[in-house]
Amino acid sequence: MATLKELSQKKEVLTGGHRLCAGCGHGIATRMVLNAVEDPLVVSVATGCLEVATTIYPYTAWRCSFIHNAFENAAATISGVEVAYRALKRKGKIEKDMKFVAFGGDGGTYDIGFQSLSGAMERGHNIVYVCLDNGAYMNTGIQRSSATPFGADTTTSPAGKVIPGKQQFRKDLTAVMADHNIPYVAQASPHNWKDLHEKARKAFEVDGPAFLNILSPCPRGWRYNTPDISQVLKLAVESRYWPLFEVENGKWKLNHRPKKYVPVEEWLKLQGRFRHLFKEENRHLIDKLQKEVDRRWDILLERCGEKKEE
Amino acid sequence: MVNTKKVALTGNEAVAQAMKQINPDVVAAYPITPQTEIVQFFSSFVANGQVDTEFVTVESEHSAMSATVGAAAGGARAMTATSANGLALMWEVLYIAASNRLPIVMPVVNRALSAPINIHCDHADSMGARDSGWIQLYSENAQEAYDNVIQAIRIAEHPDVLLPVMVTMDGFIISHALENLEIIDDDAVKEFVGEYKPDMHLLDPDNPITMGPLDLYDFYFEHKRQQAEAMKNAKKVILEVGKEYGKLTGREYGLFEKYKLDDAEEAIIVLNSAAGTAKEAVDALREKGKKAGLLKLRVFRPFPYQEIADALKHVKVVGVMDRSEGFSDFGGPVFSQVRSALYDLKQDIKVVNYIYGLGGRDIAEEDFAKIFGNLEKIKTTGKIDNLVSYYGVRE
Ligand SMILES: Cc1ncc(C[n+]2csc(CCOP(=O)(O)OP(=O)(O)O)c2C)c(N)n1
């Protein structure tokens, strides 16, 4: 495993000067993932914040080959590039080894791009798909997605007088991807750079498809104090809202077990999108979310062969 | 001239044969009637090692076009094929393929669009994609479909063009009917299509490129203008390739075919398989001394408006046959374009529209005889009762 110092000396594939918001998780997570790759890369990015902020013609922040096709087809697109590579390599027209990775937001991955992703994974392409999960359609102005946390205030699940924010729990996409029985699936968070780096390395190393789901805070959508991004991520993991785990060739492994029980409330209270839940009449919603977090945590422990808490 | 072989093939077999001989690097496709057989035939070529193609069995047509775009962007010669709802599902990505200037070739087996669901031929599908930036070549029969697919590779990849090409043929009427045709030998096709060597692509790590960036009001318009210019250039290239193909095979292709048109006074304009039927009607009428003629449009995009005007300038009445309804209340897409093309002649050519054959409704020789009869009536009376009429429908 490379040291942080070594990693910091690597030439960045995604350069500075892009127009992501200050404190956006997408740039951090993307750079960390790409830092784990040695071979030349082709990157496919779904329509969304990462794409619009990094490739404003005639500028590009990408030092590697890059393609943006549409919102819902980053996976199909990179699968096409990967088969082109296979065909041309076989014919001796390409010599170098190359790697193929797609990035999509949670909207482009959990929702509209889900079919394209599932198809590409099932077909077994040698590609990595990275979901940058900021829990809403941020590029179009913070609309709810199936990754949005229960109770969150978004522009299409507003905290209103009658309906207090999003009514559904988030889809557990990482588990759904694990059920595709692909060689490598992992859930990660940029505050734990070692864990994320290792997962990215493994994802690129396996022969076949890999899926990474990375939590990526959005200062505007989540409404936290921008410099506190690392703390926000850490509490998502410590409160077990966003557990760190991986599924390697079907074997589930918990990568981090919080030392003490941190109520999900601790994570919620850092973020303006949950502020309304702290009103007296809405407190029961926090309890409801807590119950679901606990339930999913127990399922995860069982899958990972870990002992349940007393 | 090259070595040729006479064979009996269905339209789908002929197109699959052309694809086999082109031997593309990548094919990504999804089944839909009446195109399905093309995918099946091609799968067996892959399974039996008759092609070197990477074949991607995607989970939808949206992904078929998306993966084809990815492959073409990677510098591969990439193809797909579809019909009707499949083409409709690709709609978003059709524009992206054309706008990224990717020379993809796609056979489209014409079928009616839903709803109601119907598997038979009309041209609603490809006509719906007429403004997507794809070149469109229409084919009367299996021979033309075969020839067009091979020529399409050269047209699409020409450096002055770099646009995708759709090659259509009529669902079932051509796709599933057995026909005698001539195919050229594998080596000749290989030589004719040549090797695809794009200037820039994603798989050249020493020259990384960004494809598909956000392109706002300061540059987007210029890029669209360039794309329009490429479509203009396509006309010349289509003619050059058609000539060269003619030298090779004896079958030269232009923008359209004129059939007994030069001295005609009543003319029909028609695309695809119905042209064959209409020619029979023209022959019969000619025997009776009538001045009937026909223009079979091969290239709908780019639209050869000057050439059409020139070919029709002496005609008195034109009946434009549209196998799709545009719901514009002003006739079908071929009609409005042809009528507009004739405007600059400043001649009193009467142009009427017949919407026909929707959902696979048959049209026979006697139907064309009737239509020519109507055109003749318009010629003698100078009166048009219906600018747009629906032929062969119960009303
Ligand atoms: C087919 C289609 N539908 C809708 C849109 C509009 N759109 C563009 S980006 C986006 C949301 C992106 O959200 P997400 O995938 O979560 O990524 P983020 O911007 O949050 O990183 C939407 C709805 C589109 N570009 N294409």
mmCIF file of N, CA and C in Angstrom, chain A residues 40-43 47 51-73 76-88 90-91 93-94 96-98 100 115-120 122-123 125, chain B residues 23-26 51-60 62-77 89 92-93 96-97 100 102 195-196 201-216 218-219 223:
data_model
loop_
_atom_site.group_PDB
_atom_site.id
_atom_site.type_symbol
_atom_site.label_atom_id
_atom_site.label_comp_id
_atom_site.label_asym_id
_atom_site.label_seq_id
_atom_site.Cartn_x
_atom_site.Cartn_y
_atom_site.Cartn_z
ATOM 1 N N PRO A 40 -2.783 3.724 -18.371
ATOM 2 C CA PRO A 40 -3.604 4.774 -18.991
ATOM 3 C C PRO A 40 -5.087 4.423 -18.902
ATOM 4 N N LEU A 41 -5.887 5.465 -18.861
ATOM 5 C CA LEU A 41 -7.299 5.304 -18.538
ATOM 6 C C LEU A 41 -8.217 5.857 -19.610
ATOM 7 N N VAL A 42 -9.396 5.248 -19.713
ATOM 8 C CA VAL A 42 -10.501 5.936 -20.373
ATOM 9 C C VAL A 42 -11.587 6.104 -19.311
ATOM 10 N N VAL A 43 -12.050 7.347 -19.153
ATOM 11 C CA VAL A 43 -13.075 7.658 -18.172
ATOM 12 C C VAL A 43 -14.366 8.020 -18.900
ATOM 13 N N THR A 47 -23.900 12.439 -17.251
ATOM 14 C CA THR A 47 -24.294 13.830 -17.058
ATOM 15 C C THR A 47 -24.526 14.072 -15.567
ATOM 16 N N GLU A 51 -19.382 15.938 -14.504
ATOM 17 C CA GLU A 51 -19.191 16.147 -15.946
ATOM 18 C C GLU A 51 -19.265 17.635 -16.307
ATOM 19 N N VAL A 52 -20.321 18.307 -15.852
ATOM 20 C CA VAL A 52 -20.472 19.700 -16.297
ATOM 21 C C VAL A 52 -19.378 20.598 -15.711
ATOM 22 N N ALA A 53 -18.850 20.221 -14.552
ATOM 23 C CA ALA A 53 -17.874 21.102 -13.911
ATOM 24 C C ALA A 53 -16.442 20.866 -14.398
ATOM 25 N N THR A 54 -16.204 19.746 -15.075
ATOM 26 C CA THR A 54 -14.818 19.420 -15.447
ATOM 27 C C THR A 54 -14.538 19.538 -16.934
ATOM 28 N N THR A 55 -15.586 19.683 -17.749
ATOM 29 C CA THR A 55 -15.357 19.728 -19.202
ATOM 30 C C THR A 55 -16.194 20.826 -19.827
ATOM 31 N N ILE A 56 -15.830 22.048 -19.560
ATOM 32 C CA ILE A 56 -16.571 23.126 -20.211
ATOM 33 C C ILE A 56 -15.777 23.554 -21.432
ATOM 34 N N TYR A 57 -16.279 23.222 -22.605
ATOM 35 C CA TYR A 57 -15.571 23.490 -23.849
ATOM 36 C C TYR A 57 -15.170 24.966 -23.938
ATOM 37 N N PRO A 58 -13.939 25.307 -24.307
ATOM 38 C CA PRO A 58 -12.878 24.435 -24.825
ATOM 39 C C PRO A 58 -11.888 23.950 -23.760
ATOM 40 N N TYR A 59 -12.324 23.870 -22.519
ATOM 41 C CA TYR A 59 -11.421 23.412 -21.459
ATOM 42 C C TYR A 59 -11.770 22.003 -21.032
ATOM 43 N N THR A 60 -10.762 21.326 -20.491
ATOM 44 C CA THR A 60 -11.018 20.041 -19.866
ATOM 45 C C THR A 60 -10.065 19.896 -18.695
ATOM 46 N N ALA A 61 -10.550 19.290 -17.632
ATOM 47 C CA ALA A 61 -9.696 19.069 -16.464
ATOM 48 C C ALA A 61 -9.112 17.662 -16.477
ATOM 49 N N TRP A 62 -9.378 16.924 -17.565
ATOM 50 C CA TRP A 62 -8.979 15.517 -17.616
ATOM 51 C C TRP A 62 -7.696 15.340 -18.408
ATOM 52 N N ARG A 63 -6.723 14.684 -17.795
ATOM 53 C CA ARG A 63 -5.481 14.395 -18.513
ATOM 54 C C ARG A 63 -5.561 13.062 -19.257
ATOM 55 N N CYS A 64 -6.627 12.300 -18.987
ATOM 56 C CA CYS A 64 -6.772 11.000 -19.650
ATOM 57 C C CYS A 64 -7.838 11.120 -20.744
ATOM 58 N N SER A 65 -8.053 10.036 -21.481
ATOM 59 C CA SER A 65 -9.147 10.015 -22.454
ATOM 60 C C SER A 65 -10.469 10.043 -21.699
ATOM 61 N N PHE A 66 -11.379 10.852 -22.196
ATOM 62 C CA PHE A 66 -12.626 11.090 -21.471
ATOM 63 C C PHE A 66 -13.793 11.087 -22.442
ATOM 64 N N ILE A 67 -14.886 10.459 -22.026
ATOM 65 C CA ILE A 67 -16.114 10.573 -22.827
ATOM 66 C C ILE A 67 -17.334 10.790 -21.931
ATOM 67 N N HIS A 68 -18.107 11.780 -22.299
ATOM 68 C CA HIS A 68 -19.433 11.945 -21.708
ATOM 69 C C HIS A 68 -20.427 11.675 -22.826
ATOM 70 N N ASN A 69 -21.341 10.742 -22.585
ATOM 71 C CA ASN A 69 -22.333 10.412 -23.605
ATOM 72 C C ASN A 69 -23.673 11.017 -23.194
ATOM 73 N N ALA A 70 -24.352 10.453 -22.193
ATOM 74 C CA ALA A 70 -25.599 11.050 -21.706
ATOM 75 C C ALA A 70 -25.718 10.763 -20.209
ATOM 76 N N PHE A 71 -26.912 10.946 -19.682
ATOM 77 C CA PHE A 71 -27.123 10.845 -18.239
ATOM 78 C C PHE A 71 -27.149 9.389 -17.773
ATOM 79 N N GLU A 72 -27.873 8.566 -18.539
ATOM 80 C CA GLU A 72 -28.178 7.224 -18.040
ATOM 81 C C GLU A 72 -27.333 6.125 -18.650
ATOM 82 N N ASN A 73 -26.294 6.498 -19.406
ATOM 83 C CA ASN A 73 -25.609 5.436 -20.143
ATOM 84 C C ASN A 73 -24.092 5.421 -19.980
ATOM 85 N N ALA A 76 -23.018 1.672 -20.207
ATOM 86 C CA ALA A 76 -23.066 1.111 -21.560
ATOM 87 C C ALA A 76 -21.963 1.727 -22.417
ATOM 88 N N THR A 77 -21.729 3.009 -22.225
ATOM 89 C CA THR A 77 -20.723 3.698 -23.024
ATOM 90 C C THR A 77 -19.329 3.134 -22.756
ATOM 91 N N ILE A 78 -18.974 3.007 -21.486
ATOM 92 C CA ILE A 78 -17.635 2.499 -21.180
ATOM 93 C C ILE A 78 -17.529 1.032 -21.608
ATOM 94 N N SER A 79 -18.651 0.302 -21.580
ATOM 95 C CA SER A 79 -18.597 -1.090 -22.037
ATOM 96 C C SER A 79 -18.287 -1.134 -23.528
ATOM 97 N N GLY A 80 -18.791 -0.149 -24.259
ATOM 98 C CA GLY A 80 -18.484 -0.073 -25.689
ATOM 99 C C GLY A 80 -17.018 0.254 -25.933
ATOM 100 N N VAL A 81 -16.480 1.151 -25.118
ATOM 101 C CA VAL A 81 -15.065 1.495 -25.267
ATOM 102 C C VAL A 81 -14.209 0.261 -24.944
ATOM 103 N N GLU A 82 -14.622 -0.441 -23.911
ATOM 104 C CA GLU A 82 -13.847 -1.614 -23.485
ATOM 105 C C GLU A 82 -13.854 -2.717 -24.547
ATOM 106 N N VAL A 83 -14.976 -2.924 -25.213
ATOM 107 C CA VAL A 83 -14.979 -3.954 -26.263
ATOM 108 C C VAL A 83 -14.183 -3.482 -27.479
ATOM 109 N N ALA A 84 -14.212 -2.173 -27.736
ATOM 110 C CA ALA A 84 -13.389 -1.644 -28.832
ATOM 111 C C ALA A 84 -11.917 -1.946 -28.536
ATOM 112 N N TYR A 85 -11.548 -1.742 -27.287
ATOM 113 C CA TYR A 85 -10.175 -2.019 -26.848
ATOM 114 C C TYR A 85 -9.827 -3.492 -27.066
ATOM 115 N N ARG A 86 -10.755 -4.363 -26.654
ATOM 116 C CA ARG A 86 -10.508 -5.799 -26.821
ATOM 117 C C ARG A 86 -10.317 -6.153 -28.292
ATOM 118 N N ALA A 87 -11.213 -5.598 -29.121
ATOM 119 C CA ALA A 87 -11.159 -5.913 -30.559
ATOM 120 C C ALA A 87 -9.851 -5.401 -31.163
ATOM 121 N N LEU A 88 -9.500 -4.169 -30.847
ATOM 122 C CA LEU A 88 -8.324 -3.559 -31.486
ATOM 123 C C LEU A 88 -7.029 -4.141 -30.924
ATOM 124 N N ARG A 90 -6.689 -7.240 -29.882
ATOM 125 C CA ARG A 90 -6.584 -8.562 -30.513
ATOM 126 C C ARG A 90 -6.001 -8.439 -31.924
ATOM 127 N N LYS A 91 -6.340 -7.368 -32.605
ATOM 128 C CA LYS A 91 -5.835 -7.172 -33.973
ATOM 129 C C LYS A 91 -4.466 -6.512 -33.984
ATOM 130 N N LYS A 93 -3.677 -3.554 -32.992
ATOM 131 C CA LYS A 93 -3.689 -2.112 -33.279
ATOM 132 C C LYS A 93 -3.426 -1.282 -32.027
ATOM 133 N N ILE A 94 -3.517 -1.912 -30.863
ATOM 134 C CA ILE A 94 -3.218 -1.227 -29.598
ATOM 135 C C ILE A 94 -2.265 -2.119 -28.830
ATOM 136 N N LYS A 96 -0.617 -0.925 -25.571
ATOM 137 C CA LYS A 96 -0.610 -0.661 -24.131
ATOM 138 C C LYS A 96 -1.795 -1.302 -23.418
ATOM 139 N N ASP A 97 -1.573 -1.618 -22.145
ATOM 140 C CA ASP A 97 -2.688 -2.018 -21.302
ATOM 141 C C ASP A 97 -3.427 -0.759 -20.885
ATOM 142 N N MET A 98 -4.735 -0.847 -20.852
ATOM 143 C CA MET A 98 -5.526 0.318 -20.447
ATOM 144 C C MET A 98 -6.610 -0.106 -19.467
ATOM 145 N N PHE A 100 -10.536 0.997 -17.688
ATOM 146 C CA PHE A 100 -11.799 1.639 -18.074
ATOM 147 C C PHE A 100 -12.675 1.877 -16.853
ATOM 148 N N GLN A 115 -30.428 0.441 -15.300
ATOM 149 C CA GLN A 115 -30.527 -0.650 -16.274
ATOM 150 C C GLN A 115 -29.225 -0.808 -17.053
ATOM 151 N N SER A 116 -28.689 0.322 -17.463
ATOM 152 C CA SER A 116 -27.444 0.304 -18.232
ATOM 153 C C SER A 116 -26.313 -0.277 -17.380
ATOM 154 N N LEU A 117 -26.291 0.107 -16.100
ATOM 155 C CA LEU A 117 -25.278 -0.403 -15.168
ATOM 156 C C LEU A 117 -25.443 -1.904 -14.966
ATOM 157 N N SER A 118 -26.671 -2.327 -14.699
ATOM 158 C CA SER A 118 -26.926 -3.744 -14.444
ATOM 159 C C SER A 118 -26.525 -4.582 -15.656
ATOM 160 N N GLY A 119 -26.890 -4.099 -16.835
ATOM 161 C CA GLY A 119 -26.542 -4.822 -18.058
ATOM 162 C C GLY A 119 -25.042 -4.947 -18.239
ATOM 163 N N ALA A 120 -24.338 -3.857 -18.039
ATOM 164 C CA ALA A 120 -22.882 -3.872 -18.253
ATOM 165 C C ALA A 120 -22.203 -4.798 -17.248
ATOM 166 N N GLU A 122 -23.592 -7.398 -15.722
ATOM 167 C CA GLU A 122 -23.969 -8.782 -16.051
ATOM 168 C C GLU A 122 -23.146 -9.318 -17.222
ATOM 169 N N ARG A 123 -22.829 -8.432 -18.159
ATOM 170 C CA ARG A 123 -22.076 -8.889 -19.340
ATOM 171 C C ARG A 123 -20.614 -9.160 -19.018
ATOM 172 N N HIS A 125 -17.954 -7.043 -18.461
ATOM 173 C CA HIS A 125 -16.860 -6.223 -19.005
ATOM 174 C C HIS A 125 -15.780 -5.975 -17.959
ATOM 175 N N ASN B 23 -17.166 -7.092 -41.587
ATOM 176 C CA ASN B 23 -16.411 -7.604 -40.438
ATOM 177 C C ASN B 23 -16.039 -6.483 -39.462
ATOM 178 N N PRO B 24 -17.039 -5.807 -38.909
ATOM 179 C CA PRO B 24 -16.742 -4.657 -38.043
ATOM 180 C C PRO B 24 -16.035 -5.096 -36.759
ATOM 181 N N ASP B 25 -15.380 -4.139 -36.109
ATOM 182 C CA ASP B 25 -14.697 -4.457 -34.855
ATOM 183 C C ASP B 25 -15.697 -4.772 -33.749
ATOM 184 N N VAL B 26 -16.787 -3.998 -33.736
ATOM 185 C CA VAL B 26 -17.768 -4.148 -32.661
ATOM 186 C C VAL B 26 -19.190 -4.092 -33.235
ATOM 187 N N VAL B 51 -16.407 -14.115 -38.208
ATOM 188 C CA VAL B 51 -16.041 -12.689 -38.134
ATOM 189 C C VAL B 51 -15.110 -12.498 -36.935
ATOM 190 N N ASP B 52 -14.399 -11.358 -36.927
ATOM 191 C CA ASP B 52 -13.507 -11.055 -35.793
ATOM 192 C C ASP B 52 -14.171 -10.106 -34.805
ATOM 193 N N THR B 53 -15.455 -9.920 -34.970
ATOM 194 C CA THR B 53 -16.166 -8.869 -34.238
ATOM 195 C C THR B 53 -16.340 -9.190 -32.760
ATOM 196 N N GLU B 54 -16.212 -8.141 -31.916
ATOM 197 C CA GLU B 54 -16.660 -8.243 -30.526
ATOM 198 C C GLU B 54 -18.151 -7.955 -30.552
ATOM 199 N N PHE B 55 -18.932 -8.935 -30.141
ATOM 200 C CA PHE B 55 -20.385 -8.814 -30.220
ATOM 201 C C PHE B 55 -20.932 -8.562 -28.818
ATOM 202 N N VAL B 56 -21.651 -7.464 -28.646
ATOM 203 C CA VAL B 56 -22.131 -7.093 -27.313
ATOM 204 C C VAL B 56 -23.644 -7.247 -27.258
ATOM 205 N N THR B 57 -24.093 -8.192 -26.461
ATOM 206 C CA THR B 57 -25.537 -8.433 -26.341
ATOM 207 C C THR B 57 -26.077 -7.563 -25.211
ATOM 208 N N VAL B 58 -26.335 -6.329 -25.549
ATOM 209 C CA VAL B 58 -26.781 -5.326 -24.580
ATOM 210 C C VAL B 58 -28.192 -5.618 -24.071
ATOM 211 N N GLU B 59 -28.611 -4.876 -23.066
ATOM 212 C CA GLU B 59 -29.905 -5.124 -22.434
ATOM 213 C C GLU B 59 -30.998 -4.208 -22.975
ATOM 214 N N SER B 60 -30.698 -3.375 -23.973
ATOM 215 C CA SER B 60 -31.725 -2.508 -24.567
ATOM 216 C C SER B 60 -31.135 -1.823 -25.790
ATOM 217 N N HIS B 62 -31.273 1.359 -26.156
ATOM 218 C CA HIS B 62 -30.611 2.568 -25.661
ATOM 219 C C HIS B 62 -29.150 2.249 -25.387
ATOM 220 N N SER B 63 -28.927 1.104 -24.775
ATOM 221 C CA SER B 63 -27.548 0.694 -24.508
ATOM 222 C C SER B 63 -26.849 0.236 -25.788
ATOM 223 N N ALA B 64 -27.602 -0.314 -26.740
ATOM 224 C CA ALA B 64 -26.979 -0.707 -28.014
ATOM 225 C C ALA B 64 -26.334 0.512 -28.657
ATOM 226 N N MET B 65 -27.102 1.598 -28.727
ATOM 227 C CA MET B 65 -26.549 2.803 -29.354
ATOM 228 C C MET B 65 -25.475 3.427 -28.465
ATOM 229 N N SER B 66 -25.665 3.358 -27.156
ATOM 230 C CA SER B 66 -24.678 3.935 -26.241
ATOM 231 C C SER B 66 -23.343 3.197 -26.338
ATOM 232 N N ALA B 67 -23.401 1.882 -26.369
ATOM 233 C CA ALA B 67 -22.169 1.090 -26.460
ATOM 234 C C ALA B 67 -21.532 1.268 -27.834
ATOM 235 N N THR B 68 -22.361 1.392 -28.859
ATOM 236 C CA THR B 68 -21.832 1.608 -30.201
ATOM 237 C C THR B 68 -21.112 2.955 -30.256
ATOM 238 N N VAL B 69 -21.686 3.944 -29.601
ATOM 239 C CA VAL B 69 -21.028 5.252 -29.511
ATOM 240 C C VAL B 69 -19.684 5.107 -28.787
ATOM 241 N N GLY B 70 -19.681 4.383 -27.670
ATOM 242 C CA GLY B 70 -18.435 4.168 -26.924
ATOM 243 C C GLY B 70 -17.388 3.484 -27.777
ATOM 244 N N ALA B 71 -17.818 2.462 -28.516
ATOM 245 C CA ALA B 71 -16.879 1.701 -29.342
ATOM 246 C C ALA B 71 -16.334 2.565 -30.480
ATOM 247 N N ALA B 72 -17.228 3.313 -31.119
ATOM 248 C CA ALA B 72 -16.793 4.171 -32.226
ATOM 249 C C ALA B 72 -15.863 5.269 -31.708
ATOM 250 N N ALA B 73 -16.170 5.783 -30.516
ATOM 251 C CA ALA B 73 -15.302 6.798 -29.914
ATOM 252 C C ALA B 73 -13.938 6.197 -29.584
ATOM 253 N N GLY B 74 -13.927 4.890 -29.355
ATOM 254 C CA GLY B 74 -12.677 4.182 -29.092
ATOM 255 C C GLY B 74 -11.913 3.860 -30.369
ATOM 256 N N GLY B 75 -12.405 4.298 -31.495
ATOM 257 C CA GLY B 75 -11.679 4.096 -32.748
ATOM 258 C C GLY B 75 -12.027 2.802 -33.463
ATOM 259 N N ALA B 76 -13.077 2.145 -32.997
ATOM 260 C CA ALA B 76 -13.484 0.895 -33.636
ATOM 261 C C ALA B 76 -14.508 1.180 -34.727
ATOM 262 N N ARG B 77 -14.556 0.297 -35.713
ATOM 263 C CA ARG B 77 -15.665 0.337 -36.670
ATOM 264 C C ARG B 77 -16.810 -0.387 -35.993
ATOM 265 N N LEU B 89 -36.320 4.124 -28.905
ATOM 266 C CA LEU B 89 -35.616 4.093 -27.609
ATOM 267 C C LEU B 89 -34.199 4.660 -27.736
ATOM 268 N N GLU B 92 -32.431 9.571 -28.119
ATOM 269 C CA GLU B 92 -31.512 10.497 -27.457
ATOM 270 C C GLU B 92 -30.077 10.298 -27.961
ATOM 271 N N VAL B 93 -29.686 9.033 -28.070
ATOM 272 C CA VAL B 93 -28.290 8.730 -28.370
ATOM 273 C C VAL B 93 -28.007 8.839 -29.873
ATOM 274 N N ILE B 96 -26.565 12.097 -30.247
ATOM 275 C CA ILE B 96 -25.219 12.156 -29.666
ATOM 276 C C ILE B 96 -24.211 11.508 -30.617
ATOM 277 N N ALA B 97 -24.611 10.392 -31.224
ATOM 278 C CA ALA B 97 -23.727 9.719 -32.177
ATOM 279 C C ALA B 97 -23.386 10.659 -33.332
ATOM 280 N N ASN B 100 -21.311 13.802 -32.163
ATOM 281 C CA ASN B 100 -19.912 13.488 -31.879
ATOM 282 C C ASN B 100 -19.176 13.023 -33.132
ATOM 283 N N LEU B 102 -19.520 10.416 -35.167
ATOM 284 C CA LEU B 102 -19.077 9.028 -35.136
ATOM 285 C C LEU B 102 -19.686 8.267 -36.317
ATOM 286 N N GLU B 195 -9.620 0.009 -44.376
ATOM 287 C CA GLU B 195 -9.422 -0.053 -42.933
ATOM 288 C C GLU B 195 -9.859 1.270 -42.322
ATOM 289 N N TYR B 196 -10.476 1.220 -41.173
ATOM 290 C CA TYR B 196 -10.920 2.445 -40.515
ATOM 291 C C TYR B 196 -9.777 3.007 -39.673
ATOM 292 N N HIS B 201 -9.079 9.218 -31.273
ATOM 293 C CA HIS B 201 -9.993 8.318 -30.574
ATOM 294 C C HIS B 201 -9.549 8.147 -29.134
ATOM 295 N N LEU B 202 -10.398 7.467 -28.359
ATOM 296 C CA LEU B 202 -10.157 7.380 -26.913
ATOM 297 C C LEU B 202 -9.054 6.405 -26.543
ATOM 298 N N LEU B 203 -8.697 5.520 -27.467
ATOM 299 C CA LEU B 203 -7.740 4.470 -27.095
ATOM 300 C C LEU B 203 -6.312 4.809 -27.501
ATOM 301 N N ASP B 204 -6.047 6.084 -27.600
ATOM 302 C CA ASP B 204 -4.700 6.537 -27.910
ATOM 303 C C ASP B 204 -4.187 7.320 -26.692
ATOM 304 N N PRO B 205 -3.622 6.605 -25.717
ATOM 305 C CA PRO B 205 -3.284 7.254 -24.447
ATOM 306 C C PRO B 205 -2.235 8.357 -24.584
ATOM 307 N N ASP B 206 -1.475 8.332 -25.663
ATOM 308 C CA ASP B 206 -0.486 9.398 -25.842
ATOM 309 C C ASP B 206 -1.139 10.698 -26.303
ATOM 310 N N ASN B 207 -2.320 10.594 -26.831
ATOM 311 C CA ASN B 207 -3.058 11.786 -27.261
ATOM 312 C C ASN B 207 -4.462 11.773 -26.670
ATOM 313 N N PRO B 208 -4.544 11.991 -25.367
ATOM 314 C CA PRO B 208 -5.867 11.906 -24.730
ATOM 315 C C PRO B 208 -6.806 13.011 -25.227
ATOM 316 N N ILE B 209 -8.057 12.665 -25.420
ATOM 317 C CA ILE B 209 -9.043 13.665 -25.840
ATOM 318 C C ILE B 209 -10.242 13.631 -24.895
ATOM 319 N N THR B 210 -10.933 14.746 -24.835
ATOM 320 C CA THR B 210 -12.186 14.832 -24.088
ATOM 321 C C THR B 210 -13.312 14.896 -25.103
ATOM 322 N N MET B 211 -14.187 13.912 -25.055
ATOM 323 C CA MET B 211 -15.291 13.859 -26.007
ATOM 324 C C MET B 211 -16.613 14.065 -25.280
ATOM 325 N N GLY B 212 -17.466 14.885 -25.847
ATOM 326 C CA GLY B 212 -18.782 15.107 -25.246
ATOM 327 C C GLY B 212 -18.791 16.100 -24.105
ATOM 328 N N PRO B 213 -17.996 17.190 -24.189
ATOM 329 C CA PRO B 213 -17.981 18.165 -23.093
ATOM 330 C C PRO B 213 -19.252 19.015 -23.074
ATOM 331 N N LEU B 214 -19.380 19.776 -22.016
ATOM 332 C CA LEU B 214 -20.436 20.786 -21.939
ATOM 333 C C LEU B 214 -20.048 21.901 -22.906
ATOM 334 N N ASP B 215 -20.963 22.280 -23.766
ATOM 335 C CA ASP B 215 -20.630 23.191 -24.860
ATOM 336 C C ASP B 215 -21.738 24.245 -24.907
ATOM 337 N N LEU B 216 -21.432 25.434 -24.466
ATOM 338 C CA LEU B 216 -22.509 26.412 -24.228
ATOM 339 C C LEU B 216 -22.681 27.383 -25.395
ATOM 340 N N ASP B 218 -21.291 29.880 -26.352
ATOM 341 C CA ASP B 218 -20.126 30.470 -27.030
ATOM 342 C C ASP B 218 -19.522 29.559 -28.098
ATOM 343 N N PHE B 219 -19.855 28.266 -28.109
ATOM 344 C CA PHE B 219 -19.295 27.376 -29.132
ATOM 345 C C PHE B 219 -20.303 26.422 -29.782
ATOM 346 N N HIS B 223 -20.387 24.383 -33.623
ATOM 347 C CA HIS B 223 -20.312 22.934 -33.804
ATOM 348 C C HIS B 223 -21.499 22.422 -34.608
#
